[in-house]
Short mmCIF file of C-alpha atoms and ligand atoms in Angstrom, two decimals:
data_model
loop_
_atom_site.label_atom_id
_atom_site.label_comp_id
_atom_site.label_asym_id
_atom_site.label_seq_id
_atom_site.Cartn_x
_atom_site.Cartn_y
_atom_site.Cartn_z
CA UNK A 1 20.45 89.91 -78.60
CA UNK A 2 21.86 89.18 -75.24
CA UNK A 3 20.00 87.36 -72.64
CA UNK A 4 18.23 89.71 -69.95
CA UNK A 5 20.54 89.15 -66.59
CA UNK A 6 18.82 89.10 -63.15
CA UNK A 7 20.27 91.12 -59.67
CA UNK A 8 23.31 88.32 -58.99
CA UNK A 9 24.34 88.13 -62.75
CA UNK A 10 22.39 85.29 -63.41
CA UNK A 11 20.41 85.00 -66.81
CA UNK A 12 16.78 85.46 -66.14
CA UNK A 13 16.52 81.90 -67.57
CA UNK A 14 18.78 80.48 -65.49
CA UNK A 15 17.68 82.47 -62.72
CA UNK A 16 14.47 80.84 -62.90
CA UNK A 17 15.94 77.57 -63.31
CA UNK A 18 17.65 78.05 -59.99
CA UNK A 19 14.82 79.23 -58.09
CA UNK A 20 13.09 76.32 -59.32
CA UNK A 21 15.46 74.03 -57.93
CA UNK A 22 15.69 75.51 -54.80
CA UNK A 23 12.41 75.14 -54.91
CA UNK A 24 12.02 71.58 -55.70
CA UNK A 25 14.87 70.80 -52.88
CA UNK A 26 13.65 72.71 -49.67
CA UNK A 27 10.02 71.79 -50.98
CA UNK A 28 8.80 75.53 -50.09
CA UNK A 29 4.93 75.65 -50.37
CA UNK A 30 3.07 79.24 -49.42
CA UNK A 31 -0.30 79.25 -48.26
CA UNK A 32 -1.50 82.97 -48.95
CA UNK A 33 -4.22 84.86 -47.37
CA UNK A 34 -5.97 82.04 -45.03
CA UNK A 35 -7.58 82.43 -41.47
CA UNK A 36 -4.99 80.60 -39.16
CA UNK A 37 -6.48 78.68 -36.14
CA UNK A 38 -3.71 77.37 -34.78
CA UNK A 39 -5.76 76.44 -32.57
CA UNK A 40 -5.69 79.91 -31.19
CA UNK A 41 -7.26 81.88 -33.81
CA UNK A 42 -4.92 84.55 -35.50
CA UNK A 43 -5.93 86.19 -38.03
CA UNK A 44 -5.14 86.21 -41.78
CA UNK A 45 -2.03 85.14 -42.47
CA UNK A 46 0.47 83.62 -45.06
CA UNK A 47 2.27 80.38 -44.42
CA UNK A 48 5.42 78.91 -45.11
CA UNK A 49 6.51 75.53 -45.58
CA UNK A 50 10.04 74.30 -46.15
CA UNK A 51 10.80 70.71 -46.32
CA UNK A 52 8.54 68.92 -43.82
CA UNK A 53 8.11 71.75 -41.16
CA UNK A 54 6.70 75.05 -40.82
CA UNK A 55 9.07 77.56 -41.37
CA UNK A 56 6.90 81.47 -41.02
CA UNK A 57 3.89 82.79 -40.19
CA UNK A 58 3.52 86.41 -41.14
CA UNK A 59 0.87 88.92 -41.97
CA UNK A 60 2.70 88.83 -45.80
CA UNK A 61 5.09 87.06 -46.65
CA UNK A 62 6.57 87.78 -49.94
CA UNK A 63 8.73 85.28 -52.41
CA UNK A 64 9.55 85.41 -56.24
CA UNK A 65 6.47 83.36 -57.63
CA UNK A 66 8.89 80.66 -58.91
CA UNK A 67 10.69 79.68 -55.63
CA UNK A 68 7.35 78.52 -53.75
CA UNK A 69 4.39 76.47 -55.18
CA UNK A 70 1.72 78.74 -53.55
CA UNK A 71 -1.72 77.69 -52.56
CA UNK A 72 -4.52 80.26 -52.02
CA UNK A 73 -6.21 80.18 -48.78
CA UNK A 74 -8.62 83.13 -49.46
CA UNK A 75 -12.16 81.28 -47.87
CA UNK A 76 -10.20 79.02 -46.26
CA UNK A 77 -9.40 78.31 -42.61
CA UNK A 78 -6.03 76.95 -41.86
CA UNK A 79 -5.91 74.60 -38.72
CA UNK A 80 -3.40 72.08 -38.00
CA UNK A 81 -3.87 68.29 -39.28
CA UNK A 82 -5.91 65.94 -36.91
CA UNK A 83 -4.93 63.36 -34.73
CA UNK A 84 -6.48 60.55 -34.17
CA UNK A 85 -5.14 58.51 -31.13
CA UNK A 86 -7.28 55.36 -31.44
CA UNK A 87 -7.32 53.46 -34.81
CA UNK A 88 -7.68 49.68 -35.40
CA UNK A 89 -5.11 50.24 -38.35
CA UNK A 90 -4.31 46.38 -38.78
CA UNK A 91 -8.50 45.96 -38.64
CA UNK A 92 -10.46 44.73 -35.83
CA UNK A 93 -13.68 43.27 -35.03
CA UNK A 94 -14.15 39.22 -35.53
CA UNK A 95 -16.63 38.75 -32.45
CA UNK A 96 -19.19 37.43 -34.79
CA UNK A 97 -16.64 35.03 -36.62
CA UNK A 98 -13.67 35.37 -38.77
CA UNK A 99 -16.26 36.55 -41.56
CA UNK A 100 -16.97 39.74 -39.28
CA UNK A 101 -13.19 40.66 -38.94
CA UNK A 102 -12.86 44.26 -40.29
CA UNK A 103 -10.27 44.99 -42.96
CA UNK A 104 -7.13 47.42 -42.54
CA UNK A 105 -7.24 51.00 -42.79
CA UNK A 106 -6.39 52.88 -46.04
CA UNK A 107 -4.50 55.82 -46.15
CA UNK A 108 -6.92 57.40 -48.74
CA UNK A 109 -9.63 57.61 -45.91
CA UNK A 110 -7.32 58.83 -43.18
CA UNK A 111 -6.67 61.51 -45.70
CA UNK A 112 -10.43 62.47 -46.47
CA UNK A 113 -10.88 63.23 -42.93
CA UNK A 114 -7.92 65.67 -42.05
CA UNK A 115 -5.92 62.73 -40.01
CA UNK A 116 -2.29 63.43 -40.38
CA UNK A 117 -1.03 61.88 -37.43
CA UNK A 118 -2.42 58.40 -36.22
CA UNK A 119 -1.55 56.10 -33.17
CA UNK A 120 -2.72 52.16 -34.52
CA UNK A 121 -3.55 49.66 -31.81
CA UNK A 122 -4.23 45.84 -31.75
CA UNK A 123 -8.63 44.99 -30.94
CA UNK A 124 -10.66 42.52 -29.24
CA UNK A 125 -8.38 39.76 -31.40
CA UNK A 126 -5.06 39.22 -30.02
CA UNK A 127 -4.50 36.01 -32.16
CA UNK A 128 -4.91 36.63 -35.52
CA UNK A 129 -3.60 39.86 -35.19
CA UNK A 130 0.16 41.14 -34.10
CA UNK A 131 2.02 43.73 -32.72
CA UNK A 132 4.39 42.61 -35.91
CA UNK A 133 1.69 43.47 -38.08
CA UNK A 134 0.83 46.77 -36.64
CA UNK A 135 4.57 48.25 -36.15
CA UNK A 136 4.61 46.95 -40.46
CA UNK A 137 1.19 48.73 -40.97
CA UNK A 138 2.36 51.51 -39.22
CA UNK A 139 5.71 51.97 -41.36
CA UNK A 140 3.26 51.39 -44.41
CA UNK A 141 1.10 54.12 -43.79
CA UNK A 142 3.89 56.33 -43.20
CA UNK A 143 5.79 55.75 -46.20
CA UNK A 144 2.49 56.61 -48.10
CA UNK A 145 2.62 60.28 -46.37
CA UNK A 146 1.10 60.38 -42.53
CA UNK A 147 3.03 60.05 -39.04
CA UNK A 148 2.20 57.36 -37.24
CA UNK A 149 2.82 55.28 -33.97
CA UNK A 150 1.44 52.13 -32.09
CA UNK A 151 0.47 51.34 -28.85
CA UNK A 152 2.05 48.14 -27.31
CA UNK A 153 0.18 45.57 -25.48
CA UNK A 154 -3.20 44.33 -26.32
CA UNK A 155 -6.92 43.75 -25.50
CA UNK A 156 -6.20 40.34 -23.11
CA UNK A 157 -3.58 40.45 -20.32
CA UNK A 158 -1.50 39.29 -19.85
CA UNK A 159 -0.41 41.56 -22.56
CA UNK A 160 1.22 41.11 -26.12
CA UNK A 161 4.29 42.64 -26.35
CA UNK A 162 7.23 42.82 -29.38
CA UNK A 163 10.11 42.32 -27.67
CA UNK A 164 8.91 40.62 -24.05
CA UNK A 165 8.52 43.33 -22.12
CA UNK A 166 6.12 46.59 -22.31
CA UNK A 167 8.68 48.85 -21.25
CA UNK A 168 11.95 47.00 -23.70
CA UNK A 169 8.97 47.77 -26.59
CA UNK A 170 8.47 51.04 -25.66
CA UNK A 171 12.26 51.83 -25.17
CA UNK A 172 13.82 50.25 -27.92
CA UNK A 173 10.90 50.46 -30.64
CA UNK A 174 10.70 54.39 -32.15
CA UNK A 175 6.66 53.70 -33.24
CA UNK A 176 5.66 52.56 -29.85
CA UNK A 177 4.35 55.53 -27.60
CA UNK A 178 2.05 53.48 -25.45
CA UNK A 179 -0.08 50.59 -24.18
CA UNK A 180 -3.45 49.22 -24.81
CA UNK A 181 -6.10 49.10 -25.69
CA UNK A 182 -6.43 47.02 -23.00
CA UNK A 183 -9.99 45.84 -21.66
CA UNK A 184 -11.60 46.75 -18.90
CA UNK A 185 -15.56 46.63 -16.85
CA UNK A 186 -16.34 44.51 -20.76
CA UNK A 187 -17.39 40.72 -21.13
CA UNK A 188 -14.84 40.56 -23.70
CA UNK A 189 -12.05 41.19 -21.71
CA UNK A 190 -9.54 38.84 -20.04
CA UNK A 191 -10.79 40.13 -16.07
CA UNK A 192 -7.55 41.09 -15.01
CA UNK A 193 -6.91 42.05 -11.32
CA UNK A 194 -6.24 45.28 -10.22
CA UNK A 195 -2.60 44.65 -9.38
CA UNK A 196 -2.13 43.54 -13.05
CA UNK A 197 -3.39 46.61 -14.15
CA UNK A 198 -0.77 48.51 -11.56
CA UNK A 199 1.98 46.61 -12.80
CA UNK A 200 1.17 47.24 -16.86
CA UNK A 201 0.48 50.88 -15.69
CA UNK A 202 4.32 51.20 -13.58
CA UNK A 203 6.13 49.45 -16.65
CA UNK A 204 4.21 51.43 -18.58
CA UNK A 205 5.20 54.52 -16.55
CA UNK A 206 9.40 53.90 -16.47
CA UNK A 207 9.13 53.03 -20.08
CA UNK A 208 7.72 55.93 -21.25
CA UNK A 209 9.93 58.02 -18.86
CA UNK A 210 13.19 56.51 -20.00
CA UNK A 211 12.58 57.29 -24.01
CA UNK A 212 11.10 60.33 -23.68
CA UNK A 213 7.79 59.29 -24.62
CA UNK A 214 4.11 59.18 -22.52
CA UNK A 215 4.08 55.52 -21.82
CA UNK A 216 0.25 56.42 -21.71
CA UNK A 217 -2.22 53.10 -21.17
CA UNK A 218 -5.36 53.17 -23.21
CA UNK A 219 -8.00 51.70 -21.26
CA UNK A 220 -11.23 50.39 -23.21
CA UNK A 221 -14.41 50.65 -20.76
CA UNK A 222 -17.18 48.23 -21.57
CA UNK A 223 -20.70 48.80 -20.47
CA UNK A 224 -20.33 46.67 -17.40
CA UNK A 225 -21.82 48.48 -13.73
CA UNK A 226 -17.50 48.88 -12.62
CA UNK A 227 -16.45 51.31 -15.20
CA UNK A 228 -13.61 53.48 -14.00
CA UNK A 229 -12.93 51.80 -10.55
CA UNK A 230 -10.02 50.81 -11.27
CA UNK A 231 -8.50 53.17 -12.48
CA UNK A 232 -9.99 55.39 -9.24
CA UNK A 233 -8.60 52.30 -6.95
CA UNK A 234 -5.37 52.55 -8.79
CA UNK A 235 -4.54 56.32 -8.70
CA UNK A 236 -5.93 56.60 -5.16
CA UNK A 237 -3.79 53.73 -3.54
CA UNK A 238 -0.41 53.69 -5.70
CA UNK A 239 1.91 56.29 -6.79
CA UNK A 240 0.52 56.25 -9.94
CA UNK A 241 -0.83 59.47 -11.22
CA UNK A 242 -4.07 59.85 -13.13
CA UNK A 243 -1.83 61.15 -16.22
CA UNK A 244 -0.61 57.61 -16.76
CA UNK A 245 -4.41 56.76 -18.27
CA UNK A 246 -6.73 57.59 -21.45
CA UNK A 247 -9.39 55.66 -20.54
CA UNK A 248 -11.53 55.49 -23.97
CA UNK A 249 -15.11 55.12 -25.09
CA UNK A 250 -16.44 57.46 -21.80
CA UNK A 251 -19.58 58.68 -23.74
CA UNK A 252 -20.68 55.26 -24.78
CA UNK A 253 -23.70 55.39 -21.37
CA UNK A 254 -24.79 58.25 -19.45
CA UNK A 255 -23.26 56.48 -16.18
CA UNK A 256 -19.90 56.24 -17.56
CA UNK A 257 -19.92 59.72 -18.76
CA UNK A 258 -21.03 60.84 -15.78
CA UNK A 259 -18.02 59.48 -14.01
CA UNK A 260 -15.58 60.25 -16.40
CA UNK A 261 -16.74 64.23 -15.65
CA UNK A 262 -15.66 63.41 -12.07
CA UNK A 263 -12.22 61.76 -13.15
CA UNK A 264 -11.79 64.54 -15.40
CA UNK A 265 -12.41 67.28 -12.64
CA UNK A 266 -9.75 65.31 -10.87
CA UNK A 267 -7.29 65.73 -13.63
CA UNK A 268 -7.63 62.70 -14.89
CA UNK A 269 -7.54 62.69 -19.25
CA UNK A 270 -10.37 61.31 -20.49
CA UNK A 271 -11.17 60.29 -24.75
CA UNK A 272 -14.41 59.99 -26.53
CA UNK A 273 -15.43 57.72 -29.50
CA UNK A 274 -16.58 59.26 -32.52
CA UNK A 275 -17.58 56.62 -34.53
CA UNK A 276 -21.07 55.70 -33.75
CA UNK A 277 -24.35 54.20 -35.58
CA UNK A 278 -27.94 54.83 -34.81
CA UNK A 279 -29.18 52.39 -32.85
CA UNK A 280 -26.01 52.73 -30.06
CA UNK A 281 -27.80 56.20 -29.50
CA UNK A 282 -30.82 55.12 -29.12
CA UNK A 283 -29.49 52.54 -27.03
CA UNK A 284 -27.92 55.81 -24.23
CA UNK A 285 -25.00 56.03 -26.12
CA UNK A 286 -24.12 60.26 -26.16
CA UNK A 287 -23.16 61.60 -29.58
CA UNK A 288 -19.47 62.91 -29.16
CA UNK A 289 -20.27 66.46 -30.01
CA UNK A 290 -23.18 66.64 -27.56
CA UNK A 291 -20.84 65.02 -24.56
CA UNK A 292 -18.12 67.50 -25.40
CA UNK A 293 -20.31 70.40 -24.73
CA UNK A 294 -22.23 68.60 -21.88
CA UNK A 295 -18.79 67.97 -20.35
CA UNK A 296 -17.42 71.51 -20.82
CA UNK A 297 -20.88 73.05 -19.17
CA UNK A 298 -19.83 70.57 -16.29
CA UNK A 299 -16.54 72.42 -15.88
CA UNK A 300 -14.31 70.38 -17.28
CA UNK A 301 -11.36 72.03 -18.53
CA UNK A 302 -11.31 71.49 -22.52
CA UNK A 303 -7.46 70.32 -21.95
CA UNK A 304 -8.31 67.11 -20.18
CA UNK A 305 -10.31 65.72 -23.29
CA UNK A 306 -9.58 63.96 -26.68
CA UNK A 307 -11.35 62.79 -29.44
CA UNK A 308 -10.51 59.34 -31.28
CA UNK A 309 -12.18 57.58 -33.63
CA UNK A 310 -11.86 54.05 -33.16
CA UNK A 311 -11.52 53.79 -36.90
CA UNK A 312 -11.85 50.26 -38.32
CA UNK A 313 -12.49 48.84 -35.07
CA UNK A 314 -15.50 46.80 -34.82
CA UNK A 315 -18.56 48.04 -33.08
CA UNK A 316 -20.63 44.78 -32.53
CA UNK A 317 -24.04 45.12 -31.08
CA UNK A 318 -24.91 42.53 -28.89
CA UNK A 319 -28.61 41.81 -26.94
CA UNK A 320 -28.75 41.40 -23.43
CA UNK A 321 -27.39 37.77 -23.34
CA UNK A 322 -24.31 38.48 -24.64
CA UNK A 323 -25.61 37.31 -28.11
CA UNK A 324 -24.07 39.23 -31.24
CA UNK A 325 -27.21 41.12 -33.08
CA UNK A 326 -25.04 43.00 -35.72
CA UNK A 327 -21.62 44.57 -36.58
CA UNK A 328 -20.59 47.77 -38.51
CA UNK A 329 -17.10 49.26 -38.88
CA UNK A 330 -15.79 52.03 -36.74
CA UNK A 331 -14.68 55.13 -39.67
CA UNK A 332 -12.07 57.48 -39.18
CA UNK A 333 -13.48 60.13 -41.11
CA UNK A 334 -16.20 60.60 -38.16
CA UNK A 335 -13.30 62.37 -35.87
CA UNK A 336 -13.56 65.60 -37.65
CA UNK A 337 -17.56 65.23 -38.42
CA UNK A 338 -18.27 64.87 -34.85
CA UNK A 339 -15.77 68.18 -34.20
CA UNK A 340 -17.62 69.95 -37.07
CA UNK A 341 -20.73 68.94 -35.43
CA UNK A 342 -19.33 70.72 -32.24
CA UNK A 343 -18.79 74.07 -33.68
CA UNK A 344 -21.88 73.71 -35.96
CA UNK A 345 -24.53 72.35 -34.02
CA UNK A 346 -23.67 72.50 -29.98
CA UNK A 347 -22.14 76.18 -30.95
CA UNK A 348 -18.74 75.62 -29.02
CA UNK A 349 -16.09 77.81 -30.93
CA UNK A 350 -13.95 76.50 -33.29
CA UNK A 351 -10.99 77.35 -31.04
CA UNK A 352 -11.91 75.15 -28.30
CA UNK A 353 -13.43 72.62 -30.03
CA UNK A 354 -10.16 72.02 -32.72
CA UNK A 355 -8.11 71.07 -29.20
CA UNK A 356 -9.44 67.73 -28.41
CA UNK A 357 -7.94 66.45 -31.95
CA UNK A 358 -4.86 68.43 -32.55
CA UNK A 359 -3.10 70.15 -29.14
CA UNK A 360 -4.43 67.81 -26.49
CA UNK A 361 -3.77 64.76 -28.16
CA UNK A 362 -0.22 65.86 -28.83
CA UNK A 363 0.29 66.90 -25.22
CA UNK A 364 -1.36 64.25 -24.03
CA UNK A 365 0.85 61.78 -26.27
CA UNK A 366 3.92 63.92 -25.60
CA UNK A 367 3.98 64.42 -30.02
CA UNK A 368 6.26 67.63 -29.36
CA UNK A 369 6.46 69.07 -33.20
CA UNK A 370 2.29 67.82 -33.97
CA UNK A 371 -0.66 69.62 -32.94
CA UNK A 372 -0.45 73.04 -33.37
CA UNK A 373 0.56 75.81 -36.57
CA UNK A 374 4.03 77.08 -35.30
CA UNK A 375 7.69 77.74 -36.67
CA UNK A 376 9.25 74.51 -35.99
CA UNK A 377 6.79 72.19 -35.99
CA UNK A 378 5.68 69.43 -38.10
CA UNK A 379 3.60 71.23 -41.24
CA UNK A 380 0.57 69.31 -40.98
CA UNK A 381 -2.34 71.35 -42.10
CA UNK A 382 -5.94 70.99 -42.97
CA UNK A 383 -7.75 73.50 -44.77
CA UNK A 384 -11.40 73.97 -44.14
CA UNK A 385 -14.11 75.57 -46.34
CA UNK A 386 -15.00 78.96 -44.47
CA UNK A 387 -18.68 78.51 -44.99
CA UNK A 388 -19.36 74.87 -44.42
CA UNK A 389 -16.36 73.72 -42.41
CA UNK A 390 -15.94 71.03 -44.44
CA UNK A 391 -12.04 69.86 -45.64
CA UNK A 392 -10.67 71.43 -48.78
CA UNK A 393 -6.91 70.22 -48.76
CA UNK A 394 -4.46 68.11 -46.31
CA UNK A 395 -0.80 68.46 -45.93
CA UNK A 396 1.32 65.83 -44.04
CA UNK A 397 4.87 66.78 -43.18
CA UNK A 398 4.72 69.70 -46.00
CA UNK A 399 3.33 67.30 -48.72
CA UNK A 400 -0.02 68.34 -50.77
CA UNK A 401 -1.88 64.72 -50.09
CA UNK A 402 -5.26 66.63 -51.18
CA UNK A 403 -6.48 69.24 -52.61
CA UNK A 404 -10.31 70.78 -53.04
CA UNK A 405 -11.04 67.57 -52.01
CA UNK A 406 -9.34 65.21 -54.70
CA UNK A 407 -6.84 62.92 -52.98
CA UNK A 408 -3.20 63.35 -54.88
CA UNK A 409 -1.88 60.74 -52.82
CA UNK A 410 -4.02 57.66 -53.07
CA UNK A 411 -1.50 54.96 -51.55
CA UNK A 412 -0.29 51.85 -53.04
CA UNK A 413 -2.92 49.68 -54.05
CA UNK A 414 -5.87 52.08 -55.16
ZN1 ZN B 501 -12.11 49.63 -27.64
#
């Protein structure tokens, strides 16, 4: 009997076969029927992945079952993969001793919480760590399935730097996007002057301008009384505009929140720290979700804020002589909690609240194909549980890493 043949005269067989190669080689993946925040919200829609990026988004969108692996996203709420801007990816911590330095992040947990795009930066130790060791972490982490980049520079200034200068590192090096953390108002940093901070911030600045990239300079704020001043003295007496900063840790006291609304109403960006423990609340440190919608009622516009987790850093707690009390590890998995916590709990709408980890940090970070669902751009998607908003399945750059919350991809060594 001959062998059923298909519209172009191929067997159905080998018809199949061929679809199934095309398949395999433009890696198309269809997510079918799922509510797409993008972070606008859109509706129900189907979504189509080719290769790393997202190719449609239609109402229906209709392929022979064999060409596209197809995932159904009926109860499920598409948004686009997190990023987290702030990570300790080499580890962090050791203010207690080398026995309290914190170990390196996996990708398995960056995974579990919906991070798909990461920027790593060096901590409070400048010695035992390196911007060699980040820019290999970095690569590591990507090779194992997320996008990643580093920030140059380091706690201490006069800063670290790869190749001698901040703005050679962040012309010449692809992963390097930016500059800090770098220590400020803290008794851990190195008490630079305000002209040092000037010049990092103007290197910064031509840098970033000459490689297309932000050149932005993450600014830690300790608890000490001068907490953005500054960065105020700065923008008000140089050229430098208030864009050129993220300071970081703004909701860890009521007084430094309460200036960072006023350098956000100036158009300043301004980043809060997810990762918390009890006692730093009780202590006046504001829960992230709660300072996002305190901020927002202060009439802040939602685009001049990010969230970032601090994963792996250290978050020491020390008494009021400066003594260490205790140490626990900053998690990345607390960026979309605290977001969930946002919708959930403070009521702010998933819309708004989805911005200050996906669109704003890409804008903010000049990522041009991360942060939002769109033809073109990098297919990074989380899917959420309609019900509980909690995470279902990640894709990174069109790759299934999980899925109904087993991890596929579990990286090297686990
Ligand atoms: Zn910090």
């Amino acid at each position: 009997m001959p062998a059923m043949t298909g519209k172009r005269g191929l067997t159905c067989s080998k018809r199949r076969c061929f679809e199934s190669e095309l398949s395999h080689r433009f890696m198309l993946l269809i997510i079918k029927n799922t509510e797409a925040v993008t972070p606008q919200s859109s509706g129900v829609r189907d979504i189509l992945i080719a290769a790393e990026k997202i190719a449609h988004i239609e109402d229906h969108i209709e392929l022979p079952l064999s060409l596209a692996e197809t995932i159904d996203g009926t109860g499920l709420i598409a948004v686009p993969g997190f990023i987290d801007g702030h990570v300790h990816i080499t580890g962090g911590g050791g203010e207690g001793g080398f026995h309290t330095r914190t170990p390196e992040l996996l990708v398995s947990d960056a995974v579990r919480g919906g991070i798909t795009t990461i920027v790593g930066c060096l901590g409070t130790d400048g010695t035992t760590r390196s911007l060699a060791g980040l820019l290999a972490k970095a690569r590591g982490l990507e090779a194992e399935g997320i996008s990643t980049f580093i920030c140059s520079g380091s706690y201490g200034v006069p800063l670290q730097t790869i190749t001698g200068s901040i703005e050679k590192d962040l012309i010449l090096i692809d992963k390097v996007i930016g500059v800090g953390e770098i220590a400020l108002s803290d008794h851990r940093s190195s008490q630079p002057s305000i002209d040092e901070i000037s010049r990092i911030a103007a290197e910064a600045r031509r840098g970033g301008m000459l490689a297309g990239k932000s050149g932005v300079v993450n600014v830690h704020l300790g608890d000490g009384p001068r907490g953005l001043q500054f960065l105020e003295r700065i923008i008000a007496e140089t050229e430098i505009p208030s864009s050129q900063f993220l300071p970081t840790h703004i909701n860890r006291n009521r007084k430094l929140f309460e200036s960072a609304v006023g350098f956000a109403q100036r158009g300043g960006y301004v980043d809060f720290t997810t990762s918390t423990v009890p006692h730093f609340l009780d202590d006046g440190e504001i829960k992230c979700s709660t300072a996002l919608r305190q901020m927002l009622e202060s009439g802040v516009n939602v685009n001049q804020i990010s969230f970032s987790s601090d994963g792996q850093g250290s978050m020491p707690d020390f008494d009021a002589s400066g003594m260490l009390k205790g140490l626990t590890v900053g998690r990345v998995t607390s960026l979309w909690e605290e977001v969930r916590d946002a919708v959930l709990i403070e009521k702010i709408p998933l819309e708004t609240a989805l911005r200050v980890i996906t669109l704003n940090p890409a804008k903010l970070l000049h990522l041009r194909r991360k942060g939002e669902i769109r033809p073109g751009y990098d297919a990074d998607i989380v899917l959420l549980k309609k019900d509980s908003l909690t995470i279902d399945s990640v894709i990174s750059r069109g790759k299934v890493l999980m899925r109904h919350g087993d991890l596929l991809a579990k990286g090297t060594f686990e």
